[in-house]
JSON list of C-alpha atoms in Angstrom, two decimals:
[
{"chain": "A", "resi": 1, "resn": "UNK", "atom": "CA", "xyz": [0.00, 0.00, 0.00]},
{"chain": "A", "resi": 2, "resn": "UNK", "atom": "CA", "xyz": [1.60, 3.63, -1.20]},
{"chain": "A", "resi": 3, "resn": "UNK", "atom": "CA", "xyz": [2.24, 5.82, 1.98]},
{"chain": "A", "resi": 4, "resn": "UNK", "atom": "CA", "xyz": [0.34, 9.12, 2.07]},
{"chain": "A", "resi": 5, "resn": "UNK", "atom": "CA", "xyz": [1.74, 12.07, 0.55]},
{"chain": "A", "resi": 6, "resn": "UNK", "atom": "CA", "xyz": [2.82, 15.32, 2.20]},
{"chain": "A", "resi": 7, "resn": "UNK", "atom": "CA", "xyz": [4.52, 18.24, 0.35]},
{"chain": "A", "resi": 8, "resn": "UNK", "atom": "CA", "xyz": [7.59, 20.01, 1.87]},
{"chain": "A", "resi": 9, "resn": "UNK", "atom": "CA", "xyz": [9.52, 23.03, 0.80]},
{"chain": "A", "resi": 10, "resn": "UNK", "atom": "CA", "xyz": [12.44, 21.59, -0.67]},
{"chain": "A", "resi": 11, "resn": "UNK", "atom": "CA", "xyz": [15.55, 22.88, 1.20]},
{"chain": "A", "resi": 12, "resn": "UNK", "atom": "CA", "xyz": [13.56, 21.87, 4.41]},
{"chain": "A", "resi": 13, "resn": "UNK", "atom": "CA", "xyz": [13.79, 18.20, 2.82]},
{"chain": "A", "resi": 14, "resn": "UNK", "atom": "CA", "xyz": [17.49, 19.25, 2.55]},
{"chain": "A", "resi": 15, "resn": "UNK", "atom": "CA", "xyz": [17.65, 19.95, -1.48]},
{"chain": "A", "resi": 16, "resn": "UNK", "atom": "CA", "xyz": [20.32, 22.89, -2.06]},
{"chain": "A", "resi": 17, "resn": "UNK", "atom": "CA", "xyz": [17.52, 24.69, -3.72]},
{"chain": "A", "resi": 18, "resn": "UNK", "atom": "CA", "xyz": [17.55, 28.27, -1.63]},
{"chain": "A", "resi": 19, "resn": "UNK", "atom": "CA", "xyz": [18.26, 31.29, -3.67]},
{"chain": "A", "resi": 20, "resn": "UNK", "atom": "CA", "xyz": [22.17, 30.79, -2.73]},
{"chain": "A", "resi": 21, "resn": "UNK", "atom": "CA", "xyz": [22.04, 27.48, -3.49]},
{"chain": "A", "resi": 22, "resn": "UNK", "atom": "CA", "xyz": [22.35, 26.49, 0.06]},
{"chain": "A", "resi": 23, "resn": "UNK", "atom": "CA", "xyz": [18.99, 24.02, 1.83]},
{"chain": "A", "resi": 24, "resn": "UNK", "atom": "CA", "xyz": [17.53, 23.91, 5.61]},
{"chain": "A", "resi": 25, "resn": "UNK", "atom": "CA", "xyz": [17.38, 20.01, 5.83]},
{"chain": "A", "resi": 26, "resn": "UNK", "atom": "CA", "xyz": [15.16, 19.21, 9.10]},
{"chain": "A", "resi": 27, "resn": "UNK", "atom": "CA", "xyz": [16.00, 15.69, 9.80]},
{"chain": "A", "resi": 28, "resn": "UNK", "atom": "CA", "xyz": [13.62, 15.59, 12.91]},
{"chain": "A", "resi": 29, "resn": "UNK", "atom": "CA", "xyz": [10.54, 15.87, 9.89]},
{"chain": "A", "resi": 30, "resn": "UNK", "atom": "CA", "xyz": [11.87, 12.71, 7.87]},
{"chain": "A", "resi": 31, "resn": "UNK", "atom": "CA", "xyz": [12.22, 10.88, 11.23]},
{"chain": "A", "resi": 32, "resn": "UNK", "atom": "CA", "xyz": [8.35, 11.86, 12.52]},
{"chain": "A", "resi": 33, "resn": "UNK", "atom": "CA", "xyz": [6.92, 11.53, 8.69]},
{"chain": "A", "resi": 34, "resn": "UNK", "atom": "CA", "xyz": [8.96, 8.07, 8.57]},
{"chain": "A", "resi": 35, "resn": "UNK", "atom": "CA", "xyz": [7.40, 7.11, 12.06]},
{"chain": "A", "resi": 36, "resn": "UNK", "atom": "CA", "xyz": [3.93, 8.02, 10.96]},
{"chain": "A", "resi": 37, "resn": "UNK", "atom": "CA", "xyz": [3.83, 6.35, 7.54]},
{"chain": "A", "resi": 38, "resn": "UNK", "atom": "CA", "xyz": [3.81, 9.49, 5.40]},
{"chain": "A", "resi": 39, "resn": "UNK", "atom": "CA", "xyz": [6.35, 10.19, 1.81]},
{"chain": "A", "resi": 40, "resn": "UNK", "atom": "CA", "xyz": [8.02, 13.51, 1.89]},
{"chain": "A", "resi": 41, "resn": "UNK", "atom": "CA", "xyz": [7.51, 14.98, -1.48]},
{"chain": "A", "resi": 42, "resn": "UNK", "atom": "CA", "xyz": [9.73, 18.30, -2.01]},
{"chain": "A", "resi": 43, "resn": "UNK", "atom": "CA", "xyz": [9.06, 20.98, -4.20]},
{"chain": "A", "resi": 44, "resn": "UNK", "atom": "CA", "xyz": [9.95, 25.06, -4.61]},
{"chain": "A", "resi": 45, "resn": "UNK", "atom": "CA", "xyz": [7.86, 26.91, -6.98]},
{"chain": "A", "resi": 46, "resn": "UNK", "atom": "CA", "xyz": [11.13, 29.52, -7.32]},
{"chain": "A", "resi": 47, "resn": "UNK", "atom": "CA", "xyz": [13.81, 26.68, -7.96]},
{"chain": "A", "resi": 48, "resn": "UNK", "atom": "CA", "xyz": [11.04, 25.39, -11.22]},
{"chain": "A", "resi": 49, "resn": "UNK", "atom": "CA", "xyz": [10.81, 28.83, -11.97]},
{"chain": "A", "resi": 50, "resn": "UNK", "atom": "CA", "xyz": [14.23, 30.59, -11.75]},
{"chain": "A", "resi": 51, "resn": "UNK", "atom": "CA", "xyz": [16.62, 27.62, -11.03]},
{"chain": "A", "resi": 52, "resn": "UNK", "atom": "CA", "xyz": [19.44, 28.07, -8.29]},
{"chain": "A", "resi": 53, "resn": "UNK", "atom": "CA", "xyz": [21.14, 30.39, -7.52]},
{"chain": "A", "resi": 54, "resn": "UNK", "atom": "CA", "xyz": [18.70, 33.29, -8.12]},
{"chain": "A", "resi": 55, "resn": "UNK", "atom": "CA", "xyz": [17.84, 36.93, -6.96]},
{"chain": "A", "resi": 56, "resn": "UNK", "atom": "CA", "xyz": [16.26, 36.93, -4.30]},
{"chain": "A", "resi": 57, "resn": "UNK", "atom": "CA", "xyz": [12.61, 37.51, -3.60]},
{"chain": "A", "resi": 58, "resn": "UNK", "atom": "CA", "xyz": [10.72, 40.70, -2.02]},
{"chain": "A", "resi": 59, "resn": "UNK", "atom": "CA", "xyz": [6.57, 40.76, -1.37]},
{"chain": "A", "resi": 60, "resn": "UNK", "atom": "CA", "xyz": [5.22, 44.64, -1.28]},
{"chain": "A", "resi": 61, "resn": "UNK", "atom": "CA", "xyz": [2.12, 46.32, -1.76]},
{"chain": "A", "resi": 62, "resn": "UNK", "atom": "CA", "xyz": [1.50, 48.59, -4.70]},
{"chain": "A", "resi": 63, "resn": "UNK", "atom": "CA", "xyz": [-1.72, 50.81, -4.27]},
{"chain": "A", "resi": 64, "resn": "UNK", "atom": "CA", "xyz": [-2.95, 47.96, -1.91]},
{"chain": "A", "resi": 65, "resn": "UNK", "atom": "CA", "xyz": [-1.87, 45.41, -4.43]},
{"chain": "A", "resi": 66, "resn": "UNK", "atom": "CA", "xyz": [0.28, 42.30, -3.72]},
{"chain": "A", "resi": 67, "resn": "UNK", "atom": "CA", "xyz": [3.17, 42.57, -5.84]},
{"chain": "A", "resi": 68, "resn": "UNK", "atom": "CA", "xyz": [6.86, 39.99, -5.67]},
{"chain": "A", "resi": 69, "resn": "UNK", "atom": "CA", "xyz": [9.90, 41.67, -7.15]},
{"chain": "A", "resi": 70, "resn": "UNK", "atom": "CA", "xyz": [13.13, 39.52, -8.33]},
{"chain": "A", "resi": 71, "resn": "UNK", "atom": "CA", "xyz": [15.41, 42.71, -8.74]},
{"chain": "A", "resi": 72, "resn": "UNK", "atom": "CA", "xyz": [13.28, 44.83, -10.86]},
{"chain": "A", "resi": 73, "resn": "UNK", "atom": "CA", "xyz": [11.11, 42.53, -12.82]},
{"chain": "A", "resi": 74, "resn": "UNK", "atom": "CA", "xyz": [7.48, 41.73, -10.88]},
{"chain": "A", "resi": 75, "resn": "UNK", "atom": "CA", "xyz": [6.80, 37.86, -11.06]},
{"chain": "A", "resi": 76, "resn": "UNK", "atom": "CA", "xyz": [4.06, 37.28, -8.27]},
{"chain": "A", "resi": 77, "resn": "UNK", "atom": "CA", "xyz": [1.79, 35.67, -10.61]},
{"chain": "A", "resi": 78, "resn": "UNK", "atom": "CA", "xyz": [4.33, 33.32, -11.72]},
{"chain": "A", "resi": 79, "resn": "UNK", "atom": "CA", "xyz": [4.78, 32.66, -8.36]},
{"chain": "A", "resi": 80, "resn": "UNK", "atom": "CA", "xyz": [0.74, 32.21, -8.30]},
{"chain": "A", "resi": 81, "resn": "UNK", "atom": "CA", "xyz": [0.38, 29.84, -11.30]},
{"chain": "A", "resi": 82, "resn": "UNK", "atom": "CA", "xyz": [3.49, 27.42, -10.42]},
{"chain": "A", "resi": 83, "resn": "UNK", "atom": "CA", "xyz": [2.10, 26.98, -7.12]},
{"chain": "A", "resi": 84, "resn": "UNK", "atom": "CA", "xyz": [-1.18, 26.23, -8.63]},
{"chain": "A", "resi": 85, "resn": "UNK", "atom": "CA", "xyz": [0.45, 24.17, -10.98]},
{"chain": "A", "resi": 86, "resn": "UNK", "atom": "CA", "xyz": [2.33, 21.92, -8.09]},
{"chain": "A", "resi": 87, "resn": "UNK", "atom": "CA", "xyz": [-0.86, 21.54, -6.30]},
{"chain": "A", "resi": 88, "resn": "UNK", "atom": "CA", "xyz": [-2.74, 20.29, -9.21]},
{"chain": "A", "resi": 89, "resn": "UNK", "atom": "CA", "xyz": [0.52, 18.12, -9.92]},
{"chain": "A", "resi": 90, "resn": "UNK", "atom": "CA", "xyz": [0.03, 16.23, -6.48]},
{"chain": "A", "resi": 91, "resn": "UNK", "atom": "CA", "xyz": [-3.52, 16.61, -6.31]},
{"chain": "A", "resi": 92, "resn": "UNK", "atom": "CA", "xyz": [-3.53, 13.43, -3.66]},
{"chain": "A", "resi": 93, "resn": "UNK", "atom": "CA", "xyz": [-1.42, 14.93, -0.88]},
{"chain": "A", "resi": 94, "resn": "UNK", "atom": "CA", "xyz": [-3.01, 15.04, 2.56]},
{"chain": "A", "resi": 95, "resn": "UNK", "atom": "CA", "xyz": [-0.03, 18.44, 3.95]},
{"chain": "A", "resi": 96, "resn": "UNK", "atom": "CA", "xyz": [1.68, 20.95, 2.98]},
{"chain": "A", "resi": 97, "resn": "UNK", "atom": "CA", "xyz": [4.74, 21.89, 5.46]},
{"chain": "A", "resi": 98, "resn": "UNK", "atom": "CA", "xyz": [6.39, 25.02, 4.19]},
{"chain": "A", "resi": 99, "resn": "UNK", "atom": "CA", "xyz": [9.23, 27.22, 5.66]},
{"chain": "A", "resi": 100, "resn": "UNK", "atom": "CA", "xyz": [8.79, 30.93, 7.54]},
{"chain": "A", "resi": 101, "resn": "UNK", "atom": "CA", "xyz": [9.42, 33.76, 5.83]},
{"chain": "A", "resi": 102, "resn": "UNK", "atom": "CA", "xyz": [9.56, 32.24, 2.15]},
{"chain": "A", "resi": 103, "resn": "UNK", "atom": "CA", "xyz": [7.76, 34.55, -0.25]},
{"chain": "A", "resi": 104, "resn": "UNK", "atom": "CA", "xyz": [6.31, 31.42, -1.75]},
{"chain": "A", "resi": 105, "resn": "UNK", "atom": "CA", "xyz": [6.11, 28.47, 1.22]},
{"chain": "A", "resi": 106, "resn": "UNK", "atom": "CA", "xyz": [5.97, 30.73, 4.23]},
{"chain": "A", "resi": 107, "resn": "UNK", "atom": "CA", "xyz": [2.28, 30.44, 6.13]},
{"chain": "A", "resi": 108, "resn": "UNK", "atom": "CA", "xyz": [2.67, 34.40, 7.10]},
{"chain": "A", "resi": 109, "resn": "UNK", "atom": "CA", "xyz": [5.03, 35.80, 4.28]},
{"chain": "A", "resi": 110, "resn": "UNK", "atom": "CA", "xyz": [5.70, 39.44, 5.38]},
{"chain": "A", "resi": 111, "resn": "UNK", "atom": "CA", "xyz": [4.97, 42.39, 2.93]},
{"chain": "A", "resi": 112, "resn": "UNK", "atom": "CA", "xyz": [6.69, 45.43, 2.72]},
{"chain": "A", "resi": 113, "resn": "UNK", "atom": "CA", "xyz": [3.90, 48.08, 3.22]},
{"chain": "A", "resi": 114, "resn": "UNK", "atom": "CA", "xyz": [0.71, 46.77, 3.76]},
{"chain": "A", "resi": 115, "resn": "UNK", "atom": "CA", "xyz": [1.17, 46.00, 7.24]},
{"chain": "A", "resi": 116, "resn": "UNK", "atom": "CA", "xyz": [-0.42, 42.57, 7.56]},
{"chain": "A", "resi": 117, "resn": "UNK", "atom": "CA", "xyz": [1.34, 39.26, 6.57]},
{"chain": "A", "resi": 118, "resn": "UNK", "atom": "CA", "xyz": [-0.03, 36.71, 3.85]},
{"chain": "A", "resi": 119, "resn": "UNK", "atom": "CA", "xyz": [-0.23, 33.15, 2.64]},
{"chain": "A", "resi": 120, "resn": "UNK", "atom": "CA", "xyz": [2.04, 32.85, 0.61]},
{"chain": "A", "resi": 121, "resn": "UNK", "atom": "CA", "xyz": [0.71, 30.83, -2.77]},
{"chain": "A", "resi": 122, "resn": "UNK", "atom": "CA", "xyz": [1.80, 27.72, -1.94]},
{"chain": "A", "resi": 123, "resn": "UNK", "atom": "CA", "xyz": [-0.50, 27.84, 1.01]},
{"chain": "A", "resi": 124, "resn": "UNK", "atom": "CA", "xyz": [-2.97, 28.91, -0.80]},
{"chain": "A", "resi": 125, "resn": "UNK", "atom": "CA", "xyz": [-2.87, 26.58, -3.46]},
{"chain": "A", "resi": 126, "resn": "UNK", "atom": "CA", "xyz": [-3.50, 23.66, -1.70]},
{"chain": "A", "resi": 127, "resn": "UNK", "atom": "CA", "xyz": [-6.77, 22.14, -0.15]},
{"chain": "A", "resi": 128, "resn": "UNK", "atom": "CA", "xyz": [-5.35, 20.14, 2.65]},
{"chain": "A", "resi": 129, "resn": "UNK", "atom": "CA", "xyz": [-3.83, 21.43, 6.05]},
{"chain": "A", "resi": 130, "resn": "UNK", "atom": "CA", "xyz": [-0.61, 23.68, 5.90]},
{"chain": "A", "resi": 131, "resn": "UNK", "atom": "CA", "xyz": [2.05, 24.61, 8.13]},
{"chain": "A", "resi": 132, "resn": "UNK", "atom": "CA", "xyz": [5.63, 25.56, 8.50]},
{"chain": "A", "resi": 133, "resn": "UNK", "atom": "CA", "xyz": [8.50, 23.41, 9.61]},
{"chain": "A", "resi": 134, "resn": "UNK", "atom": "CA", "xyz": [9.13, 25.91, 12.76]},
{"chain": "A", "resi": 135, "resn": "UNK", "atom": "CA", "xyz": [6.14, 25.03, 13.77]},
{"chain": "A", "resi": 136, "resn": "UNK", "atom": "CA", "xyz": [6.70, 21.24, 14.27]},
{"chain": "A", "resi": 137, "resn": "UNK", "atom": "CA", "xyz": [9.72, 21.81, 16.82]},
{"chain": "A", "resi": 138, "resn": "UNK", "atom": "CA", "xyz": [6.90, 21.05, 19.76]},
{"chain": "A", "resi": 139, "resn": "UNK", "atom": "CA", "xyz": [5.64, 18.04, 20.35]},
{"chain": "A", "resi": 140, "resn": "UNK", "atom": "CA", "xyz": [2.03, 19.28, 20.78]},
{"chain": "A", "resi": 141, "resn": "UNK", "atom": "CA", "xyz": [2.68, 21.38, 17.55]},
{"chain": "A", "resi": 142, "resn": "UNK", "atom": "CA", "xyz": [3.22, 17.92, 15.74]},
{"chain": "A", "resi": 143, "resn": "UNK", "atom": "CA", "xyz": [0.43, 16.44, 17.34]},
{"chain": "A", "resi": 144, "resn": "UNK", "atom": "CA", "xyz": [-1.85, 18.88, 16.57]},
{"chain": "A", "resi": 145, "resn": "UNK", "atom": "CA", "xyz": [-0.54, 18.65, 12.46]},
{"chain": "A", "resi": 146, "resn": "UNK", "atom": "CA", "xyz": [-1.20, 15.34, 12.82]},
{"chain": "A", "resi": 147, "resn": "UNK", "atom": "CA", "xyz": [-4.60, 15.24, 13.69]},
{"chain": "A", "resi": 148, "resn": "UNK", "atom": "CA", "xyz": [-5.58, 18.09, 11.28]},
{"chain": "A", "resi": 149, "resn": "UNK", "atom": "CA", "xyz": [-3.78, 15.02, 8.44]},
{"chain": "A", "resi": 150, "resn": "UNK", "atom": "CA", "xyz": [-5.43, 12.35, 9.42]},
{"chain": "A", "resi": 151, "resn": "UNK", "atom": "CA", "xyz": [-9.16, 13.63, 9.60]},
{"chain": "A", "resi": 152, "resn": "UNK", "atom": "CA", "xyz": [-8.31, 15.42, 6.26]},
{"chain": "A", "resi": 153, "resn": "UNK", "atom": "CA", "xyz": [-7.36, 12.31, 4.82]},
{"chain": "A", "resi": 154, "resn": "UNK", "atom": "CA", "xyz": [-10.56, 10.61, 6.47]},
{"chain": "A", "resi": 155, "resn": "UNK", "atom": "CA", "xyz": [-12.70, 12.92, 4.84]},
{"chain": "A", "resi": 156, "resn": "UNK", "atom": "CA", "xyz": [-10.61, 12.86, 1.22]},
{"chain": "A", "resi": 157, "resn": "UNK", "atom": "CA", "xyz": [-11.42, 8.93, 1.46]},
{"chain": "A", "resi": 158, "resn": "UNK", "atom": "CA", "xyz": [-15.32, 9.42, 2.26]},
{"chain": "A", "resi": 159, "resn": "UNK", "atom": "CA", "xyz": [-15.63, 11.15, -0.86]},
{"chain": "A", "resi": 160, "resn": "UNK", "atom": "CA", "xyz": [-13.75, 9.06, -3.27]},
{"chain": "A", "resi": 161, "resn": "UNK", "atom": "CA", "xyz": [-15.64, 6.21, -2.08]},
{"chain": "A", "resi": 162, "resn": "UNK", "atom": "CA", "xyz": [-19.12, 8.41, -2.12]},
{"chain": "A", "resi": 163, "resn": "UNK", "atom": "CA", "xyz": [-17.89, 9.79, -6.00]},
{"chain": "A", "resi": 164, "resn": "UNK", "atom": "CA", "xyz": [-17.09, 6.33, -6.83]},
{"chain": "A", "resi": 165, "resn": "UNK", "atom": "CA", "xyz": [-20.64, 4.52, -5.99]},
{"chain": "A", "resi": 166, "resn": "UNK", "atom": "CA", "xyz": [-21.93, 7.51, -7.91]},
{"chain": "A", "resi": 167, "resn": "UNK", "atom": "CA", "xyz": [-19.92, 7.40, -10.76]},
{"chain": "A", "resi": 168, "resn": "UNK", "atom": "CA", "xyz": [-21.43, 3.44, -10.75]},
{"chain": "A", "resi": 169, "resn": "UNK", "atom": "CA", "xyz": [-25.07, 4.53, -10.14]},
{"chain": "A", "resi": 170, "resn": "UNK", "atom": "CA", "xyz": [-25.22, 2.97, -6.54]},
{"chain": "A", "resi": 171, "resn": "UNK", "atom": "CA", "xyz": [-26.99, 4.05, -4.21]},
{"chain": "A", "resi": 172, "resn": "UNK", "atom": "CA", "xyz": [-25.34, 3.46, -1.21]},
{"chain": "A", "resi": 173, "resn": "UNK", "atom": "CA", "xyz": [-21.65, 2.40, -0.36]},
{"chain": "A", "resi": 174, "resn": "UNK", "atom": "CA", "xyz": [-19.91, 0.86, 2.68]},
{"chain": "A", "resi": 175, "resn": "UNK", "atom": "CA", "xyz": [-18.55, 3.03, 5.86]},
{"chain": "A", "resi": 176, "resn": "UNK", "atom": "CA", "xyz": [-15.02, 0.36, 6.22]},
{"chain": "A", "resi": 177, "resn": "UNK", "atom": "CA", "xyz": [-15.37, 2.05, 9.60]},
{"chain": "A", "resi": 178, "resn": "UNK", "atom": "CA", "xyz": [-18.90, 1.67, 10.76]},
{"chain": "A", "resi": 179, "resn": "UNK", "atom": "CA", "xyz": [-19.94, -1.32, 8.59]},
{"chain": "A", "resi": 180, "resn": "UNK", "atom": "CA", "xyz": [-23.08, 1.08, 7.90]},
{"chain": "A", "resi": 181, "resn": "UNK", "atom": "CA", "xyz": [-24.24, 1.73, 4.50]},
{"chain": "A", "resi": 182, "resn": "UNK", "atom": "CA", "xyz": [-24.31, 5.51, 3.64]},
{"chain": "A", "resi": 183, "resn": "UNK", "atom": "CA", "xyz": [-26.33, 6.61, 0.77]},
{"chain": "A", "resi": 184, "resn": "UNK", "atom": "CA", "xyz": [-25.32, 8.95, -1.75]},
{"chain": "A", "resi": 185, "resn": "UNK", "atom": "CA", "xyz": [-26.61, 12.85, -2.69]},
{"chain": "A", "resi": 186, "resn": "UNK", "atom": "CA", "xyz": [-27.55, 11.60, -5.58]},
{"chain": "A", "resi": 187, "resn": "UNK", "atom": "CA", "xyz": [-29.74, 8.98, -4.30]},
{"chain": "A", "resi": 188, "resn": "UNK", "atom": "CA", "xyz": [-30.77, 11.24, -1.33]},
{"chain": "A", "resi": 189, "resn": "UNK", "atom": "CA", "xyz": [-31.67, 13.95, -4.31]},
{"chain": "A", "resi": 190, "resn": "UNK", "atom": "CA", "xyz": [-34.03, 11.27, -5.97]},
{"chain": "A", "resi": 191, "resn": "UNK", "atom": "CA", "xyz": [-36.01, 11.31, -2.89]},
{"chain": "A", "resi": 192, "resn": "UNK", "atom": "CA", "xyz": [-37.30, 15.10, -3.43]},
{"chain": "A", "resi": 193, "resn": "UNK", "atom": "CA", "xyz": [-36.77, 16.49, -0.38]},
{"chain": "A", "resi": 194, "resn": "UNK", "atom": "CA", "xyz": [-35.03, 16.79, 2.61]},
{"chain": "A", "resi": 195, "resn": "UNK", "atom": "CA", "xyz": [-34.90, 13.80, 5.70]},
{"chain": "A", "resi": 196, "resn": "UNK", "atom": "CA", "xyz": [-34.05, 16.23, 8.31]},
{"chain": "A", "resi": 197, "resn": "UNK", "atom": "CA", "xyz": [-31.79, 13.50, 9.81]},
{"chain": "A", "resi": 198, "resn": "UNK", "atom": "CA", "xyz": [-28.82, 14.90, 9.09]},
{"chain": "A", "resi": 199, "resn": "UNK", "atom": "CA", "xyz": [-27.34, 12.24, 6.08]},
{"chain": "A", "resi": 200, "resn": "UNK", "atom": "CA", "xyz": [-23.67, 12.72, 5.57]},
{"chain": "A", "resi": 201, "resn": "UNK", "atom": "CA", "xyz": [-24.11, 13.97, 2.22]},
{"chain": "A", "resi": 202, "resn": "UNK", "atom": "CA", "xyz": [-27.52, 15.63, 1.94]},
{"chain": "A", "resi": 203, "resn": "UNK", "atom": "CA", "xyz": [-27.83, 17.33, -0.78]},
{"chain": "A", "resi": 204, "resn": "UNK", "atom": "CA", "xyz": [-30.06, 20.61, 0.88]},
{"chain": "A", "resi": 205, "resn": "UNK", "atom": "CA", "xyz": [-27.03, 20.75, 3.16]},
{"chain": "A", "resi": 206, "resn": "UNK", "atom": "CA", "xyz": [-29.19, 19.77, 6.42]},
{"chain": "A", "resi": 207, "resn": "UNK", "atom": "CA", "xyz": [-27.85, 20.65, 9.26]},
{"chain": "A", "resi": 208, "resn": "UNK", "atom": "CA", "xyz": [-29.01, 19.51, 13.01]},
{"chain": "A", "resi": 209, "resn": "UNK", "atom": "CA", "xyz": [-29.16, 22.07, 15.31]},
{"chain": "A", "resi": 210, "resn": "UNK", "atom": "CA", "xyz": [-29.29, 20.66, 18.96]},
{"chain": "A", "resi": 211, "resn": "UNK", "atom": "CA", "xyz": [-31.65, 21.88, 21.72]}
]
């Protein structure tokens, strides 16, 4: 069975990738992926874009604008579209663990005058849960990354299994976890109107308020 996938900013997997061809290998994140059964996938939007070594990279606001300047030449939607086109590359992966600071990977990328930080695109890009690799130096930190994986992987596997008994015009499929049989929105739709029992995938988007 193929381990899980989680992206990481490629000098944090220890690739010399950094603008001055230099990385910021983490070996404590291959040890706890290795422990927990996840593949380290690195990538860095800037190294597909630019190659190593490269100018380095600035995020400012122009009349309230995001802008990215290599030198003189503005390239934040390159920076946009690779990341866009990474994340649609590994459309499978269940995290994203980036580096501070980075004008692409970093979870709160400073920029110069608007006086607020940003995701950077990377972080954007992706659906699944983000962080950076400063943030896993606690215990509790990598805990809490942890759980934020696995119930984003639970719910990535509920809906390939719901999209697949829909795709074959069934109208319910198996819960492996609950042995129940869960029926579809499409099946749910047939019906006309809403059960008010709160299906997992109602299709009026029920939702049951306690009292």
């Amino acid at each position: 069975m193929q381990s899980p996938k989680i992206l990481i900013s490629s000098c944090v997997y220890g690739n010399d990738v950094r603008w001055n061809g230099s990385n910021r290998r983490c070996q404590h994140i291959h040890d706890w992926a290795e422990e927990h059964g996840y593949e380290l996938v690195p990538i860095c939007p800037e190294h597909e874009l630019f190659g190593t070594p490269r100018s380095t990279i600035r995020l400012r606001a122009v009349d309230g604008e995001i802008k990215a300047f290599a030198g003189k030449k503005e390239i934040y939607s390159q920076l946009q579209q690779k990341s866009k086109d990474i994340a649609q590359r590994y459309d499978d992966v269940v995290g994203f663990i980036g580096i501070s600071r980075s004008p692409t990977c970093g979870l709160a990328a400073g920029v110069k005058d608007l006086g607020r930080t940003i995701k950077a695109p990377m972080h954007q890009a992706v659906d699944c849960p983000t962080t950076e690799i400063s943030s896993m130096n606690t215990e509790a930190n990598r805990r809490a990354f942890l759980r934020r994986v696995k119930k984003y992987e639970k719910e990535q596997n509920i809906k390939q299994m719901h999209d697949l008994a829909v795709s074959r015009g069934a109208k319910t499929y198996l819960d492996p976890e609950t042995r129940f049989l869960v029926m579809t929105s499409e099946f749910l739709k047939s019906k006309g109107s809403c059960c008010e029992s709160g299906c997992r995938h109602c299709p009026w988007d029920y939702k049951h308020e306690r009292r």
